Short mmCIF file of C-alpha atoms and ligand atoms in Angstrom, two decimals:
data_model
loop_
_atom_site.label_atom_id
_atom_site.label_comp_id
_atom_site.label_asym_id
_atom_site.label_seq_id
_atom_site.Cartn_x
_atom_site.Cartn_y
_atom_site.Cartn_z
CA MET E 730 14.06 6.07 -19.97
CA SER E 731 13.09 3.67 -17.18
CA TYR E 732 15.00 0.91 -15.51
CA LYS E 733 14.48 -2.37 -13.71
CA LEU E 734 15.27 -2.37 -9.99
CA GLU E 735 16.17 -5.56 -8.10
CA LEU E 736 16.58 -6.15 -4.38
CA ASN E 737 17.98 -9.63 -3.80
CA ASN E 738 17.92 -11.18 -0.29
CA ILE E 739 18.45 -7.85 1.45
CA VAL E 740 19.24 -8.05 5.16
CA ARG E 741 19.87 -4.99 7.37
CA ASN E 742 20.92 -5.50 10.97
CA TYR E 743 21.34 -2.76 13.56
CA GLY E 744 23.44 -4.48 16.22
CA SER E 745 21.50 -7.62 17.12
CA PHE E 746 18.23 -6.21 15.73
CA GLN E 747 17.17 -7.35 12.24
CA ALA E 748 15.32 -4.43 10.64
CA LEU E 749 15.11 -6.25 7.26
CA LYS E 750 15.11 -10.05 7.27
CA SER E 751 15.37 -11.08 3.63
CA ILE E 752 13.79 -8.70 1.18
CA ASP E 753 13.34 -9.87 -2.40
CA LEU E 754 11.76 -7.34 -4.68
CA GLN E 755 11.93 -7.11 -8.46
CA ILE E 756 10.43 -3.95 -9.88
CA GLU E 757 9.86 -3.83 -13.61
CA GLU E 758 10.68 -0.90 -15.87
CA GLY E 759 8.10 1.85 -15.41
CA GLU E 760 6.34 0.01 -12.60
CA PHE E 761 4.85 1.82 -9.59
CA ILE E 762 5.26 -0.24 -6.40
CA SER E 763 4.09 0.74 -2.93
CA LEU E 764 5.71 -0.42 0.29
CA LEU E 765 2.82 -0.57 2.75
CA GLY E 766 3.05 -1.48 6.41
CA PRO E 767 2.82 -0.30 10.00
CA SER E 768 5.36 1.94 11.68
CA GLY E 769 8.70 0.19 12.17
CA CYS E 770 8.13 -2.56 9.55
CA GLY E 771 11.19 -1.52 7.52
CA LYS E 772 9.79 0.66 4.70
CA SER E 773 12.16 3.60 5.20
CA THR E 774 15.14 1.31 5.73
CA THR E 775 14.40 -0.33 2.36
CA ILE E 776 14.09 2.95 0.49
CA ARG E 777 17.24 4.35 2.16
CA LEU E 778 19.19 1.33 0.94
CA VAL E 779 17.96 1.86 -2.61
CA ALA E 780 18.88 5.56 -2.42
CA GLY E 781 22.38 4.68 -1.17
CA LEU E 782 21.93 6.52 2.14
CA ASP E 783 22.74 3.24 3.93
CA ASN E 784 24.24 -0.14 2.98
CA PRO E 785 22.79 -3.63 3.45
CA THR E 786 24.30 -6.12 5.88
CA ASP E 787 23.77 -8.77 3.22
CA GLY E 788 22.26 -9.08 -0.26
CA GLU E 789 22.50 -6.88 -3.31
CA ILE E 790 20.67 -4.12 -5.14
CA ARG E 791 20.82 -3.79 -8.93
CA ILE E 792 19.61 -1.02 -11.21
CA ASP E 793 19.27 -2.03 -14.85
CA GLY E 794 21.31 -5.13 -13.98
CA ASP E 795 24.24 -3.12 -12.57
CA LEU E 796 25.25 -3.78 -8.97
CA VAL E 797 24.82 -0.58 -6.92
CA SER E 798 24.80 -1.96 -3.33
CA SER E 799 26.06 -5.03 -1.56
CA ALA E 800 27.34 -5.95 1.90
CA GLY E 801 30.67 -4.38 0.98
CA GLY E 802 29.21 -0.93 0.28
CA GLY E 803 27.98 0.68 -2.89
CA LEU E 804 27.73 3.60 -5.24
CA PRO E 805 27.21 6.96 -3.47
CA PRO E 806 23.68 8.41 -3.77
CA GLU E 807 24.62 11.04 -6.37
CA LYS E 808 25.97 8.36 -8.74
CA ARG E 809 22.78 6.25 -8.68
CA ASN E 810 20.63 8.42 -10.92
CA ILE E 811 17.78 8.37 -8.42
CA GLY E 812 15.23 11.10 -7.64
CA MET E 813 13.74 11.29 -4.17
CA VAL E 814 10.77 13.12 -2.63
CA PHE E 815 10.28 13.29 1.14
CA GLN E 816 7.30 13.86 3.42
CA SER E 817 8.81 17.16 4.59
CA TYR E 818 8.98 18.62 1.00
CA ALA E 819 12.57 19.77 1.70
CA VAL E 820 12.00 22.79 -0.57
CA TRP E 821 14.62 25.50 0.02
CA PRO E 822 12.74 28.56 1.31
CA HIS E 823 15.32 31.19 0.34
CA MET E 824 15.20 30.20 -3.35
CA THR E 825 12.64 30.77 -6.10
CA VAL E 826 10.71 27.86 -7.58
CA PHE E 827 12.99 27.98 -10.64
CA ASP E 828 16.18 27.85 -8.55
CA ASN E 829 14.87 24.97 -6.43
CA VAL E 830 14.22 22.86 -9.51
CA ALA E 831 17.40 24.01 -11.29
CA PHE E 832 19.64 23.19 -8.31
CA PRO E 833 20.41 19.51 -9.06
CA LEU E 834 21.02 20.36 -12.72
CA LYS E 835 23.48 23.14 -11.77
CA MET E 836 25.25 20.74 -9.40
CA ALA E 837 25.57 18.28 -12.29
CA GLY E 838 27.21 21.04 -14.38
CA ARG E 839 24.56 21.06 -17.12
CA PRO E 840 24.76 23.96 -19.63
CA LYS E 841 22.62 27.03 -18.82
CA ALA E 842 20.30 26.72 -21.84
CA GLU E 843 19.62 23.07 -21.07
CA ILE E 844 18.85 23.90 -17.43
CA GLU E 845 16.43 26.62 -18.53
CA SER E 846 14.47 24.35 -20.87
CA GLN E 847 14.55 21.35 -18.53
CA VAL E 848 13.22 23.37 -15.57
CA ARG E 849 10.41 24.87 -17.67
CA LYS E 850 9.48 21.46 -19.09
CA THR E 851 9.39 19.83 -15.64
CA LEU E 852 7.42 22.66 -14.02
CA ALA E 853 4.84 22.31 -16.82
CA LEU E 854 4.72 18.55 -16.13
CA VAL E 855 3.78 19.10 -12.47
CA GLY E 856 1.33 21.93 -13.25
CA LEU E 857 3.50 24.80 -12.03
CA ASP E 858 4.29 26.70 -15.22
CA GLY E 859 4.19 30.41 -14.53
CA PHE E 860 5.48 29.91 -10.96
CA GLU E 861 9.18 30.19 -11.88
CA THR E 862 9.93 33.46 -10.07
CA ARG E 863 7.69 32.77 -7.06
CA SER E 864 9.51 32.49 -3.75
CA ALA E 865 9.23 28.95 -2.40
CA THR E 866 7.86 30.30 0.88
CA MET E 867 4.83 31.76 -0.96
CA LEU E 868 3.50 28.33 -1.93
CA SER E 869 0.82 26.10 -0.42
CA GLY E 870 1.77 22.65 0.91
CA GLY E 871 0.53 20.98 -2.27
CA GLN E 872 2.53 23.40 -4.47
CA GLN E 873 5.66 22.84 -2.39
CA GLN E 874 5.24 19.11 -2.84
CA ARG E 875 4.97 19.66 -6.62
CA VAL E 876 8.22 21.67 -6.51
CA SER E 877 10.00 18.84 -4.73
CA LEU E 878 8.60 16.38 -7.29
CA ALA E 879 9.80 18.63 -10.13
CA ARG E 880 13.23 18.91 -8.49
CA ALA E 881 13.45 15.12 -8.25
CA LEU E 882 12.34 14.61 -11.87
CA ALA E 883 14.28 17.45 -13.58
CA PRO E 884 17.55 15.47 -13.96
CA GLU E 885 15.51 12.64 -15.60
CA PRO E 886 16.51 9.98 -13.07
CA ALA E 887 16.28 6.22 -13.64
CA ILE E 888 14.27 5.57 -10.46
CA LEU E 889 11.91 7.71 -8.37
CA LEU E 890 11.61 7.16 -4.60
CA LEU E 891 8.64 8.72 -2.80
CA ASP E 892 8.83 8.55 1.01
CA GLU E 893 5.36 9.34 2.42
CA PRO E 894 5.10 12.44 0.19
CA LEU E 895 1.43 13.07 0.98
CA SER E 896 1.49 12.77 4.77
CA ASN E 897 1.68 16.50 5.49
CA LEU E 898 -1.23 17.45 3.23
CA ASP E 899 -4.87 17.77 4.28
CA ALA E 900 -7.29 14.96 3.37
CA LYS E 901 -8.82 16.60 0.29
CA LEU E 902 -5.46 17.60 -1.19
CA ARG E 903 -4.00 14.17 -0.47
CA GLU E 904 -6.67 12.62 -2.65
CA THR E 905 -6.09 15.05 -5.54
CA MET E 906 -2.31 14.63 -5.31
CA ARG E 907 -2.66 10.82 -5.36
CA PHE E 908 -4.13 10.95 -8.85
CA GLU E 909 -1.73 13.67 -9.99
CA ILE E 910 1.42 11.88 -8.85
CA ARG E 911 0.26 8.67 -10.49
CA ALA E 912 -0.60 10.50 -13.74
CA ILE E 913 2.81 12.24 -13.79
CA GLN E 914 4.61 8.95 -13.05
CA GLN E 915 2.78 7.28 -15.93
CA ARG E 916 3.48 10.16 -18.30
CA VAL E 917 7.20 9.98 -17.51
CA GLY E 918 7.13 6.16 -17.33
CA ILE E 919 9.58 6.12 -14.45
CA THR E 920 10.15 3.09 -12.18
CA THR E 921 8.85 4.20 -8.77
CA ILE E 922 8.82 3.05 -5.13
CA PHE E 923 6.24 4.76 -2.96
CA VAL E 924 6.38 4.36 0.83
CA THR E 925 3.12 4.75 2.71
CA HIS E 926 1.16 3.82 5.85
CA SER E 927 -2.06 4.36 3.93
CA GLN E 928 -3.80 1.38 2.39
CA GLU E 929 -5.98 3.72 0.32
CA GLU E 930 -2.93 5.38 -1.24
CA ALA E 931 -1.27 2.03 -1.89
CA LEU E 932 -4.38 0.45 -3.43
CA THR E 933 -5.40 3.40 -5.59
CA MET E 934 -1.96 4.37 -6.95
CA SER E 935 0.06 1.20 -7.46
CA ASP E 936 0.67 -1.41 -10.12
CA ARG E 937 1.68 -3.73 -7.24
CA VAL E 938 1.73 -3.41 -3.46
CA ALA E 939 4.32 -4.99 -1.15
CA VAL E 940 2.80 -5.40 2.32
CA MET E 941 5.55 -5.43 4.97
CA ASN E 942 5.62 -6.40 8.61
CA GLY E 943 8.50 -7.16 10.94
CA GLY E 944 11.19 -6.64 8.29
CA ILE E 945 9.56 -9.13 5.90
CA ILE E 946 7.47 -8.72 2.76
CA GLN E 947 4.32 -10.57 3.79
CA GLN E 948 2.79 -10.45 0.31
CA ILE E 949 3.36 -8.72 -2.99
CA GLY E 950 0.68 -8.45 -5.63
CA THR E 951 -1.69 -6.23 -7.55
CA PRO E 952 -4.09 -4.17 -5.40
CA GLU E 953 -6.90 -6.62 -6.32
CA GLU E 954 -4.82 -9.67 -5.31
CA ILE E 955 -3.81 -8.11 -2.01
CA TYR E 956 -7.38 -7.13 -1.17
CA HIS E 957 -9.29 -10.18 -2.38
CA ARG E 958 -6.70 -12.91 -1.94
CA PRO E 959 -4.60 -12.02 1.12
CA LYS E 960 -2.13 -14.75 2.02
CA ASN E 961 -2.37 -14.48 5.78
CA GLY E 962 -4.20 -12.86 8.69
CA PHE E 963 -1.80 -9.93 8.86
CA VAL E 964 -2.39 -8.84 5.24
CA ALA E 965 -6.15 -9.47 5.51
CA GLY E 966 -6.39 -7.34 8.66
CA PHE E 967 -3.99 -4.58 7.59
CA VAL E 968 -5.47 -3.96 4.14
CA GLY E 969 -9.16 -3.20 4.47
CA LEU E 970 -11.59 -4.47 7.07
CA ALA E 971 -12.01 -8.18 7.61
CA ASN E 972 -13.89 -10.71 9.71
CA ILE E 973 -11.19 -13.23 10.59
CA LEU E 974 -12.72 -16.26 12.31
CA PRO E 975 -10.94 -19.30 13.74
CA ALA E 976 -12.13 -22.37 11.84
CA LEU E 977 -11.79 -26.14 11.55
CA ALA E 978 -11.77 -27.59 8.03
CA GLU E 979 -14.37 -30.38 8.35
CA SER E 980 -14.96 -32.10 5.06
CA CYS E 981 -14.59 -31.65 1.40
CA ALA E 982 -17.25 -32.31 -1.22
CA GLY E 983 -16.36 -31.65 -4.84
CA ASP E 984 -14.93 -28.18 -5.13
CA ARG E 985 -16.40 -27.05 -1.80
CA LEU E 986 -14.84 -27.17 1.68
CA ARG E 987 -16.96 -27.07 4.85
CA LEU E 988 -15.54 -25.01 7.73
CA GLN E 989 -16.80 -25.20 11.29
CA ILE E 990 -16.58 -21.69 12.80
CA ALA E 991 -18.47 -22.34 16.09
CA ASP E 992 -20.50 -25.10 17.74
CA GLY E 993 -23.35 -25.79 15.36
CA ILE E 994 -22.26 -23.19 12.77
CA SER E 995 -20.46 -24.13 9.62
CA ILE E 996 -19.99 -22.41 6.31
CA VAL E 997 -18.85 -23.51 2.87
CA CYS E 998 -16.03 -21.98 0.89
CA ASP E 999 -14.10 -22.71 -2.27
CA HIS E 1000 -11.91 -25.78 -1.93
CA ALA E 1001 -8.45 -25.20 -0.44
CA PRO E 1002 -6.08 -28.17 -0.80
CA ASP E 1003 -4.57 -30.14 2.12
CA LEU E 1004 -6.79 -28.65 4.79
CA ASP E 1005 -9.10 -31.56 5.76
CA GLY E 1006 -9.26 -31.84 9.55
CA LYS E 1007 -6.92 -28.87 10.05
CA ARG E 1008 -7.34 -25.65 11.99
CA CYS E 1009 -7.28 -22.46 9.93
CA GLN E 1010 -8.99 -19.06 9.69
CA ALA E 1011 -11.88 -17.91 7.55
CA MET E 1012 -11.77 -14.35 6.20
CA ILE E 1013 -14.90 -12.58 5.00
CA ARG E 1014 -14.92 -8.89 4.01
CA PRO E 1015 -17.72 -6.92 5.74
CA GLU E 1016 -19.07 -5.63 2.42
CA SER E 1017 -19.58 -9.23 1.18
CA ILE E 1018 -22.20 -9.86 3.86
CA THR E 1019 -25.85 -9.10 3.16
CA VAL E 1020 -27.89 -8.40 6.30
CA SER E 1021 -31.63 -9.17 6.20
CA PRO E 1022 -34.12 -8.92 9.07
CA GLY E 1023 -35.61 -12.19 10.37
CA ASP E 1024 -34.57 -15.71 9.49
CA ALA E 1025 -36.03 -16.02 6.03
CA LEU E 1026 -32.89 -17.08 4.18
CA GLU E 1027 -31.69 -20.67 4.47
CA ALA E 1028 -28.20 -21.75 3.46
CA SER E 1029 -28.24 -23.63 0.19
CA GLY E 1030 -25.61 -24.69 -2.30
CA ASP E 1031 -23.06 -21.89 -2.53
CA LEU E 1032 -24.96 -19.52 -0.25
CA ASN E 1033 -23.97 -19.29 3.41
CA SER E 1034 -26.54 -18.17 5.93
CA VAL E 1035 -25.75 -17.35 9.58
CA ARG E 1036 -28.18 -16.05 12.19
CA GLY E 1037 -27.28 -13.10 14.39
CA VAL E 1038 -28.46 -10.16 16.45
CA ILE E 1039 -27.38 -6.59 15.72
CA ASP E 1040 -25.37 -5.39 18.68
CA ARG E 1041 -24.35 -1.95 17.40
CA VAL E 1042 -25.03 0.23 14.36
CA SER E 1043 -22.62 2.83 13.11
CA PHE E 1044 -23.84 5.21 10.38
CA GLY E 1045 -20.99 6.46 8.22
CA GLY E 1046 -22.77 8.41 5.46
CA ASN E 1047 -22.22 6.28 2.38
CA VAL E 1048 -22.09 3.03 4.38
CA VAL E 1049 -23.56 1.64 7.55
CA ASP E 1050 -21.61 -0.74 9.77
CA TYR E 1051 -23.43 -3.45 11.68
CA PHE E 1052 -21.69 -5.22 14.54
CA ILE E 1053 -23.51 -8.53 14.89
CA THR E 1054 -23.23 -11.36 17.41
CA SER E 1055 -24.20 -14.97 16.81
CA PRO E 1056 -26.21 -16.07 19.89
CA GLY E 1057 -24.70 -18.93 21.88
CA THR E 1058 -21.22 -18.36 20.39
CA ASP E 1059 -18.27 -15.99 20.85
CA LEU E 1060 -18.56 -14.86 17.23
CA THR E 1061 -18.85 -11.17 16.44
CA TRP E 1062 -19.24 -10.05 12.86
CA ARG E 1063 -18.92 -6.79 11.06
CA ALA E 1064 -21.10 -6.23 8.01
CA GLN E 1065 -21.04 -3.12 5.87
CA THR E 1066 -23.89 -2.18 3.59
CA ASN E 1067 -25.57 0.65 1.76
CA PRO E 1068 -27.58 2.57 4.38
CA LYS E 1069 -30.84 2.88 2.43
CA LYS E 1070 -32.84 1.03 5.06
CA LEU E 1071 -31.32 1.15 8.52
CA LEU E 1072 -31.85 -1.73 10.92
CA ALA E 1073 -31.88 -1.00 14.64
CA SER E 1074 -29.66 -2.62 17.23
CA GLY E 1075 -31.39 -5.63 18.82
CA THR E 1076 -32.85 -6.74 15.46
CA GLU E 1077 -32.58 -10.46 14.73
CA VAL E 1078 -31.02 -10.88 11.32
CA THR E 1079 -29.71 -13.37 8.81
CA MET E 1080 -26.28 -12.76 7.30
CA THR E 1081 -25.74 -14.25 3.86
CA PHE E 1082 -22.59 -14.48 1.77
CA GLY E 1083 -21.32 -16.69 -1.03
CA ALA E 1084 -18.86 -19.56 -0.77
CA ASP E 1085 -16.54 -17.50 -2.96
CA ASP E 1086 -16.67 -14.61 -0.46
CA VAL E 1087 -14.84 -16.78 2.09
CA ARG E 1088 -11.05 -16.89 1.98
CA VAL E 1089 -9.24 -19.62 3.92
CA LEU E 1090 -6.08 -18.40 5.67
CA PRO E 1091 -3.45 -20.32 7.63
CA LEU E 1092 -3.34 -19.86 11.40
CA ASP E 1093 -1.26 -16.85 12.46
CA PRO E 1094 2.20 -17.76 13.77
CA LYS E 1095 2.29 -17.75 17.59
P1 ATP W 2407 7.79 4.47 9.87
O1 ATP W 2407 6.57 4.23 9.04
O2 ATP W 2407 7.47 4.78 11.29
O3 ATP W 2407 8.74 5.44 9.24
P2 ATP W 2407 9.29 2.23 8.83
O4 ATP W 2407 8.45 1.10 8.37
O5 ATP W 2407 9.79 3.15 7.79
O6 ATP W 2407 8.54 3.04 9.98
P3 ATP W 2407 12.05 1.88 9.53
O7 ATP W 2407 12.33 3.33 9.77
O8 ATP W 2407 12.54 1.28 8.28
O9 ATP W 2407 10.47 1.58 9.68
O10 ATP W 2407 12.61 1.07 10.79
C1 ATP W 2407 12.57 -0.35 10.87
C2 ATP W 2407 13.09 -0.77 12.22
O11 ATP W 2407 14.51 -0.53 12.27
C3 ATP W 2407 12.48 -0.01 13.39
O12 ATP W 2407 12.30 -0.90 14.45
C4 ATP W 2407 13.55 1.03 13.71
O13 ATP W 2407 13.50 1.39 15.08
C5 ATP W 2407 14.83 0.29 13.38
N1 ATP W 2407 15.91 1.21 12.95
C6 ATP W 2407 15.88 2.02 11.87
N2 ATP W 2407 17.06 2.73 11.78
C7 ATP W 2407 17.80 2.35 12.83
C8 ATP W 2407 19.12 2.71 13.30
N3 ATP W 2407 19.88 3.60 12.65
N4 ATP W 2407 19.56 2.11 14.44
C9 ATP W 2407 18.80 1.20 15.09
N5 ATP W 2407 17.57 0.81 14.69
C10 ATP W 2407 17.08 1.38 13.59
#
């Protein structure tokens, strides 16, 4: 069974400090949503409010339409039917794997036979069947995290909250666990909020990502929307790499807009309404830029072409990063390509990219 979760106009003040400014988040039944943002943006505060570990200053939280939190208080955590997994595993070391997972079921007074079958079923779900009698201290970090996931899922909660569950694992295991957690969540079909600093985790695991900064959801959308159509400079710069260039919207012809990005350099992009004559920013992902030696390629139609000189080359195995300056301007570019044929620093190059590779963003607030 899965439930809809709604956060309506949530505000959380600590004294005069507003940790959450007005959070609106509707999570559909069975949906996996990530809260992604830098340290201090309000991710943990949001998840704590949903869990009932704290109450909002204003606004309301509903599960399956039922009010569980409002400014006046709310249901205690144990009455919310929520499972939670933390970064620190929080597995009890003096208990066996079975007893760890059985604990919430015993606390809920479930009959012994039901506990037995539920624990075995959930351990099989997380790939730990056969580990029942193992002491929790004899497990690897990844196995401990599976135990805490099984413990959260065993009572069949309505909502699953995952607070940076992969942060303590090494890089290789983090990647494996990403796919496993997502596969388990989909098998169970449980509505899930996942808190993370990691854009890779958020993009690879989620149905939708909510990018937060300064107690505000800056943008919410599918991973593709967030990556390819960021709404502002913060989202563009926080999720993936981006060239973000100050620009002046010069003129519009048909469905194309011309942007001046430096004296004597302009580029075309897809038309954005109401921008003529206005200052804005142009965002181009480094992997959208093709770097060719010399000045062979002229701009034409939908193809942008900008001259530059390679300032620095950084070889990263599967990709090479070029840091490129445009002579006579302050512009520096980053382009990322397949490293089949490396170009040396000092090489004069032409950067080409399509009109549809340019995203127009509003100026950042001062
Ligand atoms: P991190 O990724 O570092 O865990 P976060 O995005 O989860 O950060 P929160 O823990 O939600 O951020 O904190 C949001 C802001 O609220 C921070 O500036 C934090 O210092 C502040 N804050 C959180 N709890 C309290 C509290 N009990 N009293 C005062 N300020 C608090």
